[in-house]
């Protein structure tokens, strides 16, 4: 059976790679892509999802636009890492198909509630605003989901937006708090794991050698990230965050995950969005898993394998 999946995202160059992986595989039944303001404003993330869908030839997948601002904070942005339009060096273009009329939070509720309990997985690649709004409206959604696989948070790595906070959690800490306090089972792939997955020239060339538009798009995103990482951070190789979520759904054995109790700091200005990840917890007393490590070579191999099959019937 295919894996019923919804992807909530804020594309975003690494979101774009994750989306192309999910569009490319026949192991996933992609029920919807929902978008949220994050890396760039919400109108741009929704448009970008439509662009990436068209590049993949997957207009069978509906796109629903969601929250244009966090629950209680001003919208953030990370355009310097994703390009002003959120697509790196790729220029936006008019798509054949746009977003659906239904708001993302309503679509999330409808699509999950119409399936049997414990069936649908939700991937979150951006701030958790849409899911928090959906849970406020339909609290039983939390236990209806099979699992939430979220890119967010940091423990041993420290933060990438402040000393202790990772961008997705920092951007809407209140939403992350509501999601992590709900009965939802959440697998958190934070910087401790995603910083282990690094772009390299050899890895980019492997993707460039694949002769289709989704692979060319991903290669362009990776080249952009690599350049920006060197310019802004001064590191040699860019981390690939969001694609880890799709890799986890397809191949969880590539990740070293441990039970944890994960809480989010919402009150302090200094440590806003810090994730307090407590390992001293009995597995039966928590619904959270925290990723400590990942087999990065296998993740890149998977990305290549998936993109090589992009364009085949799903
Ligand atoms: C996360 O922040 C965003 O800029 C990326 O798309 C990723 O989801 C990494 O901290
Ligand atoms: Ca993202």
PDB file of N, CA, C and O in Angstrom, residues 169-226:
ATOM      1  N   UNK A 169      10.934  26.610  14.223  1.00  0.00           N
ATOM      2  CA  UNK A 169      10.315  26.704  15.547  1.00  0.00           C
ATOM      3  C   UNK A 169      10.331  28.154  16.011  1.00  0.00           C
ATOM      4  O   UNK A 169       9.350  28.663  16.564  1.00  0.00           O
ATOM      5  N   UNK A 170      11.449  28.840  15.751  1.00  0.00           N
ATOM      6  CA  UNK A 170      11.564  30.254  16.145  1.00  0.00           C
ATOM      7  C   UNK A 170      10.495  31.101  15.441  1.00  0.00           C
ATOM      8  O   UNK A 170       9.929  32.023  16.044  1.00  0.00           O
ATOM      9  N   UNK A 171      10.221  30.805  14.174  1.00  0.00           N
ATOM     10  CA  UNK A 171       9.286  31.633  13.390  1.00  0.00           C
ATOM     11  C   UNK A 171       7.884  31.616  13.997  1.00  0.00           C
ATOM     12  O   UNK A 171       7.196  32.634  14.000  1.00  0.00           O
ATOM     13  N   UNK A 172       7.436  30.466  14.504  1.00  0.00           N
ATOM     14  CA  UNK A 172       6.131  30.396  15.165  1.00  0.00           C
ATOM     15  C   UNK A 172       6.211  29.440  16.361  1.00  0.00           C
ATOM     16  O   UNK A 172       5.690  28.318  16.323  1.00  0.00           O
ATOM     17  N   UNK A 173       6.851  29.899  17.442  1.00  0.00           N
ATOM     18  CA  UNK A 173       7.024  29.016  18.609  1.00  0.00           C
ATOM     19  C   UNK A 173       5.696  28.608  19.230  1.00  0.00           C
ATOM     20  O   UNK A 173       5.562  27.493  19.749  1.00  0.00           O
ATOM     21  N   UNK A 174       4.724  29.504  19.166  1.00  0.00           N
ATOM     22  CA  UNK A 174       3.419  29.214  19.788  1.00  0.00           C
ATOM     23  C   UNK A 174       2.726  28.059  19.069  1.00  0.00           C
ATOM     24  O   UNK A 174       2.101  27.198  19.693  1.00  0.00           O
ATOM     25  N   UNK A 175       2.829  28.043  17.743  1.00  0.00           N
ATOM     26  CA  UNK A 175       2.242  26.940  16.971  1.00  0.00           C
ATOM     27  C   UNK A 175       2.954  25.634  17.304  1.00  0.00           C
ATOM     28  O   UNK A 175       2.313  24.597  17.530  1.00  0.00           O
ATOM     29  N   UNK A 176       4.295  25.676  17.362  1.00  0.00           N
ATOM     30  CA  UNK A 176       5.050  24.459  17.690  1.00  0.00           C
ATOM     31  C   UNK A 176       4.668  23.965  19.083  1.00  0.00           C
ATOM     32  O   UNK A 176       4.506  22.761  19.310  1.00  0.00           O
ATOM     33  N   UNK A 177       4.499  24.904  20.016  1.00  0.00           N
ATOM     34  CA  UNK A 177       4.097  24.526  21.382  1.00  0.00           C
ATOM     35  C   UNK A 177       2.739  23.813  21.362  1.00  0.00           C
ATOM     36  O   UNK A 177       2.550  22.781  22.016  1.00  0.00           O
ATOM     37  N   UNK A 178       1.792  24.368  20.599  1.00  0.00           N
ATOM     38  CA  UNK A 178       0.455  23.752  20.566  1.00  0.00           C
ATOM     39  C   UNK A 178       0.507  22.361  19.933  1.00  0.00           C
ATOM     40  O   UNK A 178      -0.169  21.432  20.380  1.00  0.00           O
ATOM     41  N   UNK A 179       1.303  22.208  18.893  1.00  0.00           N
ATOM     42  CA  UNK A 179       1.407  20.897  18.227  1.00  0.00           C
ATOM     43  C   UNK A 179       2.072  19.881  19.160  1.00  0.00           C
ATOM     44  O   UNK A 179       1.602  18.749  19.328  1.00  0.00           O
ATOM     45  N   UNK A 180       3.171  20.315  19.814  1.00  0.00           N
ATOM     46  CA  UNK A 180       3.913  19.373  20.663  1.00  0.00           C
ATOM     47  C   UNK A 180       3.186  19.078  21.971  1.00  0.00           C
ATOM     48  O   UNK A 180       3.475  18.076  22.630  1.00  0.00           O
ATOM     49  N   UNK A 181       2.226  19.919  22.350  1.00  0.00           N
ATOM     50  CA  UNK A 181       1.426  19.644  23.555  1.00  0.00           C
ATOM     51  C   UNK A 181       0.184  18.819  23.224  1.00  0.00           C
ATOM     52  O   UNK A 181      -0.538  18.427  24.136  1.00  0.00           O
ATOM     53  N   UNK A 182      -0.086  18.621  21.974  1.00  0.00           N
ATOM     54  CA  UNK A 182      -1.287  17.877  21.555  1.00  0.00           C
ATOM     55  C   UNK A 182      -1.004  16.375  21.611  1.00  0.00           C
ATOM     56  O   UNK A 182       0.146  15.962  21.771  1.00  0.00           O
ATOM     57  N   UNK A 183      -2.037  15.547  21.444  1.00  0.00           N
ATOM     58  CA  UNK A 183      -1.795  14.092  21.453  1.00  0.00           C
ATOM     59  C   UNK A 183      -1.127  13.556  20.183  1.00  0.00           C
ATOM     60  O   UNK A 183      -0.946  12.350  20.056  1.00  0.00           O
ATOM     61  N   UNK A 184      -0.736  14.424  19.261  1.00  0.00           N
ATOM     62  CA  UNK A 184      -0.128  13.940  18.008  1.00  0.00           C
ATOM     63  C   UNK A 184       1.223  13.268  18.276  1.00  0.00           C
ATOM     64  O   UNK A 184       1.993  13.723  19.126  1.00  0.00           O
ATOM     65  N   UNK A 185       1.479  12.194  17.533  1.00  0.00           N
ATOM     66  CA  UNK A 185       2.816  11.576  17.581  1.00  0.00           C
ATOM     67  C   UNK A 185       3.714  12.377  16.657  1.00  0.00           C
ATOM     68  O   UNK A 185       3.418  12.520  15.472  1.00  0.00           O
ATOM     69  N   UNK A 186       4.789  12.916  17.215  1.00  0.00           N
ATOM     70  CA  UNK A 186       5.659  13.804  16.425  1.00  0.00           C
ATOM     71  C   UNK A 186       7.087  13.260  16.385  1.00  0.00           C
ATOM     72  O   UNK A 186       7.669  12.961  17.430  1.00  0.00           O
ATOM     73  N   UNK A 187       7.604  13.130  15.180  1.00  0.00           N
ATOM     74  CA  UNK A 187       9.017  12.796  14.979  1.00  0.00           C
ATOM     75  C   UNK A 187       9.711  14.090  14.582  1.00  0.00           C
ATOM     76  O   UNK A 187       9.354  14.694  13.563  1.00  0.00           O
ATOM     77  N   UNK A 188      10.668  14.532  15.385  1.00  0.00           N
ATOM     78  CA  UNK A 188      11.347  15.802  15.102  1.00  0.00           C
ATOM     79  C   UNK A 188      12.731  15.546  14.525  1.00  0.00           C
ATOM     80  O   UNK A 188      13.589  14.924  15.175  1.00  0.00           O
ATOM     81  N   UNK A 189      12.916  16.053  13.317  1.00  0.00           N
ATOM     82  CA  UNK A 189      14.224  15.990  12.673  1.00  0.00           C
ATOM     83  C   UNK A 189      14.809  17.394  12.751  1.00  0.00           C
ATOM     84  O   UNK A 189      14.499  18.265  11.938  1.00  0.00           O
ATOM     85  N   UNK A 190      15.585  17.629  13.780  1.00  0.00           N
ATOM     86  CA  UNK A 190      16.147  18.956  14.005  1.00  0.00           C
ATOM     87  C   UNK A 190      17.553  19.063  13.436  1.00  0.00           C
ATOM     88  O   UNK A 190      18.045  18.176  12.729  1.00  0.00           O
ATOM     89  N   UNK A 191      18.212  20.166  13.812  1.00  0.00           N
ATOM     90  CA  UNK A 191      19.543  20.432  13.258  1.00  0.00           C
ATOM     91  C   UNK A 191      20.564  19.371  13.664  1.00  0.00           C
ATOM     92  O   UNK A 191      21.536  19.153  12.934  1.00  0.00           O
ATOM     93  N   UNK A 192      20.343  18.694  14.805  1.00  0.00           N
ATOM     94  CA  UNK A 192      21.298  17.653  15.219  1.00  0.00           C
ATOM     95  C   UNK A 192      21.443  16.606  14.118  1.00  0.00           C
ATOM     96  O   UNK A 192      22.525  16.062  13.905  1.00  0.00           O
ATOM     97  N   UNK A 193      20.333  16.332  13.429  1.00  0.00           N
ATOM     98  CA  UNK A 193      20.377  15.352  12.328  1.00  0.00           C
ATOM     99  C   UNK A 193      20.630  16.030  10.984  1.00  0.00           C
ATOM    100  O   UNK A 193      21.497  15.608  10.214  1.00  0.00           O
ATOM    101  N   UNK A 194      19.882  17.110  10.697  1.00  0.00           N
ATOM    102  CA  UNK A 194      19.958  17.665   9.328  1.00  0.00           C
ATOM    103  C   UNK A 194      21.311  18.305   9.034  1.00  0.00           C
ATOM    104  O   UNK A 194      21.709  18.380   7.874  1.00  0.00           O
ATOM    105  N   UNK A 195      22.032  18.740  10.067  1.00  0.00           N
ATOM    106  CA  UNK A 195      23.382  19.282   9.833  1.00  0.00           C
ATOM    107  C   UNK A 195      24.375  18.196   9.431  1.00  0.00           C
ATOM    108  O   UNK A 195      25.493  18.497   9.016  1.00  0.00           O
ATOM    109  N   UNK A 196      23.952  16.946   9.549  1.00  0.00           N
ATOM    110  CA  UNK A 196      24.821  15.845   9.115  1.00  0.00           C
ATOM    111  C   UNK A 196      24.662  15.558   7.619  1.00  0.00           C
ATOM    112  O   UNK A 196      25.430  14.771   7.061  1.00  0.00           O
ATOM    113  N   UNK A 197      23.635  16.158   7.008  1.00  0.00           N
ATOM    114  CA  UNK A 197      23.363  15.894   5.588  1.00  0.00           C
ATOM    115  C   UNK A 197      23.835  17.107   4.792  1.00  0.00           C
ATOM    116  O   UNK A 197      23.160  18.135   4.748  1.00  0.00           O
ATOM    117  N   UNK A 198      24.996  16.992   4.189  1.00  0.00           N
ATOM    118  CA  UNK A 198      25.652  18.153   3.564  1.00  0.00           C
ATOM    119  C   UNK A 198      25.808  17.982   2.066  1.00  0.00           C
ATOM    120  O   UNK A 198      26.167  16.908   1.573  1.00  0.00           O
ATOM    121  N   UNK A 199      25.557  19.071   1.357  1.00  0.00           N
ATOM    122  CA  UNK A 199      25.743  19.097  -0.094  1.00  0.00           C
ATOM    123  C   UNK A 199      27.247  19.049  -0.386  1.00  0.00           C
ATOM    124  O   UNK A 199      28.041  19.599   0.364  1.00  0.00           O
ATOM    125  N   UNK A 200      27.609  18.384  -1.483  1.00  0.00           N
ATOM    126  CA  UNK A 200      29.008  18.427  -1.951  1.00  0.00           C
ATOM    127  C   UNK A 200      28.980  18.531  -3.475  1.00  0.00           C
ATOM    128  O   UNK A 200      27.964  18.247  -4.112  1.00  0.00           O
ATOM    129  N   UNK A 201      30.102  18.918  -4.044  1.00  0.00           N
ATOM    130  CA  UNK A 201      30.205  19.033  -5.498  1.00  0.00           C
ATOM    131  C   UNK A 201      29.875  17.692  -6.166  1.00  0.00           C
ATOM    132  O   UNK A 201      29.124  17.633  -7.139  1.00  0.00           O
ATOM    133  N   UNK A 202      30.405  16.632  -5.598  1.00  0.00           N
ATOM    134  CA  UNK A 202      30.146  15.299  -6.166  1.00  0.00           C
ATOM    135  C   UNK A 202      28.646  14.968  -6.104  1.00  0.00           C
ATOM    136  O   UNK A 202      28.072  14.436  -7.065  1.00  0.00           O
ATOM    137  N   UNK A 203      28.019  15.317  -4.997  1.00  0.00           N
ATOM    138  CA  UNK A 203      26.590  15.018  -4.840  1.00  0.00           C
ATOM    139  C   UNK A 203      25.751  15.855  -5.811  1.00  0.00           C
ATOM    140  O   UNK A 203      24.766  15.383  -6.368  1.00  0.00           O
ATOM    141  N   UNK A 204      26.150  17.108  -6.017  1.00  0.00           N
ATOM    142  CA  UNK A 204      25.423  17.936  -6.981  1.00  0.00           C
ATOM    143  C   UNK A 204      25.579  17.342  -8.390  1.00  0.00           C
ATOM    144  O   UNK A 204      24.608  17.219  -9.137  1.00  0.00           O
ATOM    145  N   UNK A 205      26.793  16.940  -8.720  1.00  0.00           N
ATOM    146  CA  UNK A 205      27.031  16.407 -10.075  1.00  0.00           C
ATOM    147  C   UNK A 205      26.253  15.117 -10.321  1.00  0.00           C
ATOM    148  O   UNK A 205      25.810  14.864 -11.435  1.00  0.00           O
ATOM    149  N   UNK A 206      26.061  14.328  -9.283  1.00  0.00           N
ATOM    150  CA  UNK A 206      25.263  13.103  -9.429  1.00  0.00           C
ATOM    151  C   UNK A 206      23.828  13.454  -9.828  1.00  0.00           C
ATOM    152  O   UNK A 206      23.233  12.812 -10.705  1.00  0.00           O
ATOM    153  N   UNK A 207      23.283  14.497  -9.202  1.00  0.00           N
ATOM    154  CA  UNK A 207      21.909  14.919  -9.538  1.00  0.00           C
ATOM    155  C   UNK A 207      21.890  15.562 -10.928  1.00  0.00           C
ATOM    156  O   UNK A 207      20.965  15.331 -11.719  1.00  0.00           O
ATOM    157  N   UNK A 208      22.924  16.341 -11.236  1.00  0.00           N
ATOM    158  CA  UNK A 208      22.976  17.007 -12.552  1.00  0.00           C
ATOM    159  C   UNK A 208      23.032  16.004 -13.698  1.00  0.00           C
ATOM    160  O   UNK A 208      22.620  16.312 -14.811  1.00  0.00           O
ATOM    161  N   UNK A 209      23.534  14.825 -13.421  1.00  0.00           N
ATOM    162  CA  UNK A 209      23.662  13.818 -14.480  1.00  0.00           C
ATOM    163  C   UNK A 209      22.304  13.176 -14.830  1.00  0.00           C
ATOM    164  O   UNK A 209      22.202  12.442 -15.811  1.00  0.00           O
ATOM    165  N   UNK A 210      21.284  13.461 -14.036  1.00  0.00           N
ATOM    166  CA  UNK A 210      19.956  12.885 -14.303  1.00  0.00           C
ATOM    167  C   UNK A 210      19.217  13.802 -15.275  1.00  0.00           C
ATOM    168  O   UNK A 210      19.076  15.006 -15.026  1.00  0.00           O
ATOM    169  N   UNK A 211      18.735  13.223 -16.363  1.00  0.00           N
ATOM    170  CA  UNK A 211      18.213  14.025 -17.474  1.00  0.00           C
ATOM    171  C   UNK A 211      16.696  14.220 -17.371  1.00  0.00           C
ATOM    172  O   UNK A 211      15.932  13.644 -18.154  1.00  0.00           O
ATOM    173  N   UNK A 212      16.251  14.987 -16.387  1.00  0.00           N
ATOM    174  CA  UNK A 212      14.841  15.390 -16.362  1.00  0.00           C
ATOM    175  C   UNK A 212      14.703  16.714 -15.607  1.00  0.00           C
ATOM    176  O   UNK A 212      15.617  17.127 -14.880  1.00  0.00           O
ATOM    177  N   UNK A 213      13.570  17.380 -15.784  1.00  0.00           N
ATOM    178  CA  UNK A 213      13.404  18.726 -15.208  1.00  0.00           C
ATOM    179  C   UNK A 213      13.412  18.742 -13.677  1.00  0.00           C
ATOM    180  O   UNK A 213      14.014  19.646 -13.077  1.00  0.00           O
ATOM    181  N   UNK A 214      12.743  17.776 -12.998  1.00  0.00           N
ATOM    182  CA  UNK A 214      12.815  17.798 -11.533  1.00  0.00           C
ATOM    183  C   UNK A 214      14.259  17.705 -11.033  1.00  0.00           C
ATOM    184  O   UNK A 214      14.651  18.430 -10.106  1.00  0.00           O
ATOM    185  N   UNK A 215      15.069  16.838 -11.631  1.00  0.00           N
ATOM    186  CA  UNK A 215      16.465  16.701 -11.193  1.00  0.00           C
ATOM    187  C   UNK A 215      17.246  17.983 -11.487  1.00  0.00           C
ATOM    188  O   UNK A 215      18.051  18.429 -10.654  1.00  0.00           O
ATOM    189  N   UNK A 216      17.007  18.569 -12.661  1.00  0.00           N
ATOM    190  CA  UNK A 216      17.705  19.837 -12.976  1.00  0.00           C
ATOM    191  C   UNK A 216      17.330  20.922 -11.967  1.00  0.00           C
ATOM    192  O   UNK A 216      18.165  21.722 -11.543  1.00  0.00           O
ATOM    193  N   UNK A 217      16.055  20.943 -11.574  1.00  0.00           N
ATOM    194  CA  UNK A 217      15.602  21.935 -10.592  1.00  0.00           C
ATOM    195  C   UNK A 217      16.290  21.714  -9.249  1.00  0.00           C
ATOM    196  O   UNK A 217      16.778  22.655  -8.624  1.00  0.00           O
ATOM    197  N   UNK A 218      16.325  20.467  -8.809  1.00  0.00           N
ATOM    198  CA  UNK A 218      16.972  20.158  -7.528  1.00  0.00           C
ATOM    199  C   UNK A 218      18.452  20.517  -7.584  1.00  0.00           C
ATOM    200  O   UNK A 218      18.991  21.142  -6.647  1.00  0.00           O
ATOM    201  N   UNK A 219      19.112  20.175  -8.676  1.00  0.00           N
ATOM    202  CA  UNK A 219      20.551  20.493  -8.793  1.00  0.00           C
ATOM    203  C   UNK A 219      20.768  22.003  -8.691  1.00  0.00           C
ATOM    204  O   UNK A 219      21.709  22.465  -8.035  1.00  0.00           O
ATOM    205  N   UNK A 220      19.861  22.772  -9.324  1.00  0.00           N
ATOM    206  CA  UNK A 220      19.982  24.238  -9.260  1.00  0.00           C
ATOM    207  C   UNK A 220      19.790  24.733  -7.829  1.00  0.00           C
ATOM    208  O   UNK A 220      20.487  25.656  -7.372  1.00  0.00           O
ATOM    209  N   UNK A 221      18.849  24.117  -7.095  1.00  0.00           N
ATOM    210  CA  UNK A 221      18.626  24.500  -5.692  1.00  0.00           C
ATOM    211  C   UNK A 221      19.877  24.197  -4.853  1.00  0.00           C
ATOM    212  O   UNK A 221      20.282  24.992  -4.000  1.00  0.00           O
ATOM    213  N   UNK A 222      20.457  23.034  -5.086  1.00  0.00           N
ATOM    214  CA  UNK A 222      21.642  22.641  -4.309  1.00  0.00           C
ATOM    215  C   UNK A 222      22.810  23.574  -4.609  1.00  0.00           C
ATOM    216  O   UNK A 222      23.535  23.999  -3.700  1.00  0.00           O
ATOM    217  N   UNK A 223      23.003  23.909  -5.888  1.00  0.00           N
ATOM    218  CA  UNK A 223      24.099  24.834  -6.253  1.00  0.00           C
ATOM    219  C   UNK A 223      23.893  26.191  -5.586  1.00  0.00           C
ATOM    220  O   UNK A 223      24.832  26.794  -5.071  1.00  0.00           O
ATOM    221  N   UNK A 224      22.645  26.670  -5.599  1.00  0.00           N
ATOM    222  CA  UNK A 224      22.336  27.956  -4.964  1.00  0.00           C
ATOM    223  C   UNK A 224      22.667  27.888  -3.467  1.00  0.00           C
ATOM    224  O   UNK A 224      23.352  28.762  -2.931  1.00  0.00           O
ATOM    225  N   UNK A 225      22.177  26.832  -2.792  1.00  0.00           N
ATOM    226  CA  UNK A 225      22.406  26.702  -1.337  1.00  0.00           C
ATOM    227  C   UNK A 225      23.887  26.659  -1.021  1.00  0.00           C
ATOM    228  O   UNK A 225      24.344  27.270  -0.044  1.00  0.00           O
ATOM    229  N   UNK A 226      24.615  25.931  -1.839  1.00  0.00           N
ATOM    230  CA  UNK A 226      26.050  25.793  -1.602  1.00  0.00           C
ATOM    231  C   UNK A 226      26.735  27.162  -1.682  1.00  0.00           C
ATOM    232  O   UNK A 226      27.557  27.511  -0.840  1.00  0.00           O
TER     233      UNK A 226
END
